[in-house]
Amino acid sequence: MSNAEAASQDEMIQAVYHFAAEKMRDGASNQEIQKALMEQGVDEESAGIIVTQLNELRDQQAKEAGQKNMMFGALWCIGGIVVTALTYSAASEGGSYVVAWGAIIFGAVQFFRGMFQTGM
């Protein structure tokens, strides 16, 4: 197989995966995607493999996004607690202090959102 044929075959494979990913993004079920691929000339086994691989990739990306949300949520929440503790400590002899409710609540919500994304 020449380089041109290999490049052409790679482009065709990318086009098939792109087509299936677009269908998935549009909310089509796995069976609908597999049927659409077979209508495009892909055999049943290959269509099943493509759908499975795209599902695995989507799940992996959701897990990575969830872990990122958990990390940033924890940072916001801990930062809010630290600001509250430091200002409370500085105001121990009288005066006012800051309760960083916004950061604490935002961080907790973000953390739990990430936790649900990762499937924990």
Tab-separated table of C-alpha atoms in Angstrom:
chain	number	residue	atom	x	y	z
A	1	MET	CA	0.000	0.000	0.000
A	2	SER	CA	1.419	3.360	-1.001
A	3	ASN	CA	1.584	6.389	1.260
A	4	ALA	CA	-1.222	8.058	-0.704
A	5	GLU	CA	-3.492	5.031	-0.257
A	6	ALA	CA	-2.694	4.854	3.461
A	7	ALA	CA	-3.388	8.577	3.874
A	8	SER	CA	-6.655	8.226	1.982
A	9	GLN	CA	-7.687	5.276	4.155
A	10	ASP	CA	-6.812	7.239	7.328
A	11	GLU	CA	-8.923	10.153	6.104
A	12	MET	CA	-11.850	7.809	5.457
A	13	ILE	CA	-11.561	6.326	8.949
A	14	GLN	CA	-11.414	9.803	10.490
A	15	ALA	CA	-14.485	10.821	8.496
A	16	VAL	CA	-16.418	7.771	9.741
A	17	TYR	CA	-15.463	8.486	13.371
A	18	HIS	CA	-16.344	12.165	12.919
A	19	PHE	CA	-19.729	11.206	11.465
A	20	ALA	CA	-20.440	8.873	14.404
A	21	ALA	CA	-19.259	11.461	16.946
A	22	GLU	CA	-21.596	14.069	15.421
A	23	LYS	CA	-24.508	11.635	15.713
A	24	MET	CA	-23.572	10.957	19.337
A	25	ARG	CA	-23.311	14.686	20.062
A	26	ASP	CA	-26.778	15.160	18.545
A	27	GLY	CA	-28.176	12.656	21.057
A	28	ALA	CA	-28.620	9.595	18.849
A	29	SER	CA	-28.730	6.235	20.628
A	30	ASN	CA	-25.996	3.643	20.132
A	31	GLN	CA	-28.315	1.582	17.926
A	32	GLU	CA	-29.184	4.618	15.787
A	33	ILE	CA	-25.503	5.457	15.346
A	34	GLN	CA	-24.643	1.873	14.450
A	35	LYS	CA	-27.512	1.753	11.926
A	36	ALA	CA	-26.422	5.079	10.381
A	37	LEU	CA	-22.850	3.787	10.051
A	38	MET	CA	-24.058	0.620	8.344
A	39	GLU	CA	-26.116	2.760	5.949
A	40	GLN	CA	-22.852	4.558	5.111
A	41	GLY	CA	-21.275	1.214	4.149
A	42	VAL	CA	-19.569	0.206	7.401
A	43	ASP	CA	-19.995	-3.468	8.326
A	44	GLU	CA	-21.906	-4.336	11.514
A	45	GLU	CA	-18.864	-5.456	13.526
A	46	SER	CA	-16.852	-2.321	12.696
A	47	ALA	CA	-19.855	-0.101	13.448
A	48	GLY	CA	-20.161	-1.741	16.867
A	49	ILE	CA	-16.460	-1.216	17.549
A	50	ILE	CA	-16.680	2.454	16.549
A	51	VAL	CA	-19.674	3.065	18.832
A	52	THR	CA	-17.972	1.262	21.731
A	53	GLN	CA	-14.747	3.251	21.313
A	54	LEU	CA	-16.624	6.557	21.126
A	55	ASN	CA	-18.576	5.684	24.287
A	56	GLU	CA	-15.328	4.863	26.092
A	57	LEU	CA	-13.784	8.145	24.935
A	58	ARG	CA	-16.855	10.128	26.050
A	59	ASP	CA	-16.796	8.427	29.468
A	60	GLN	CA	-13.064	9.113	29.839
A	61	GLN	CA	-13.537	12.790	28.970
A	62	ALA	CA	-16.424	13.109	31.443
A	63	LYS	CA	-14.281	11.523	34.152
A	64	GLU	CA	-11.384	13.894	33.439
A	65	ALA	CA	-13.734	16.896	33.509
A	66	GLY	CA	-15.190	15.632	36.786
A	67	GLN	CA	-11.757	15.301	38.361
A	68	LYS	CA	-10.925	18.839	37.264
A	69	ASN	CA	-14.197	20.131	38.746
A	70	MET	CA	-13.463	18.302	42.002
A	71	MET	CA	-9.988	19.841	42.216
A	72	PHE	CA	-11.135	23.411	41.537
A	73	GLY	CA	-14.143	22.980	43.814
A	74	ALA	CA	-11.926	21.809	46.647
A	75	LEU	CA	-9.564	24.751	46.090
A	76	TRP	CA	-12.432	27.282	46.202
A	77	CYS	CA	-13.966	25.691	49.287
A	78	ILE	CA	-10.672	25.407	51.168
A	79	GLY	CA	-9.715	28.940	50.102
A	80	GLY	CA	-13.003	30.264	51.477
A	81	ILE	CA	-12.470	28.416	54.742
A	82	VAL	CA	-8.896	29.723	55.025
A	83	VAL	CA	-9.981	33.334	54.383
A	84	THR	CA	-12.720	32.961	56.978
A	85	ALA	CA	-10.328	31.437	59.543
A	86	LEU	CA	-7.616	34.049	58.967
A	87	THR	CA	-9.950	37.030	59.205
A	88	TYR	CA	-11.668	35.519	62.265
A	89	SER	CA	-8.285	35.013	63.917
A	90	ALA	CA	-7.213	38.576	63.103
A	91	ALA	CA	-10.453	39.909	64.596
A	92	SER	CA	-10.230	37.825	67.780
A	93	GLU	CA	-9.612	40.911	69.949
A	94	GLY	CA	-12.598	42.682	68.489
A	95	GLY	CA	-13.471	43.889	65.079
A	96	SER	CA	-15.071	42.343	62.083
A	97	TYR	CA	-14.196	39.351	59.993
A	98	VAL	CA	-15.166	37.914	56.635
A	99	VAL	CA	-17.165	34.742	56.229
A	100	ALA	CA	-16.451	33.699	52.645
A	101	TRP	CA	-19.758	31.883	52.134
A	102	GLY	CA	-19.730	32.408	48.399
A	103	ALA	CA	-16.392	30.706	47.880
A	104	ILE	CA	-17.213	27.914	50.316
A	105	ILE	CA	-20.605	27.123	48.788
A	106	PHE	CA	-19.410	27.537	45.190
A	107	GLY	CA	-16.482	25.230	45.898
A	108	ALA	CA	-18.656	22.598	47.545
A	109	VAL	CA	-21.157	22.647	44.668
A	110	GLN	CA	-18.343	22.427	42.107
A	111	PHE	CA	-16.711	19.576	44.025
A	112	PHE	CA	-19.907	17.517	44.230
A	113	ARG	CA	-20.707	18.241	40.600
A	114	GLY	CA	-17.315	16.809	39.689
A	115	MET	CA	-17.886	13.852	41.959
A	116	PHE	CA	-21.094	12.973	40.125
A	117	GLN	CA	-19.341	13.406	36.762
A	118	THR	CA	-16.687	10.881	37.724
A	119	GLY	CA	-19.317	8.411	38.879
A	120	MET	CA	-18.224	8.270	42.511
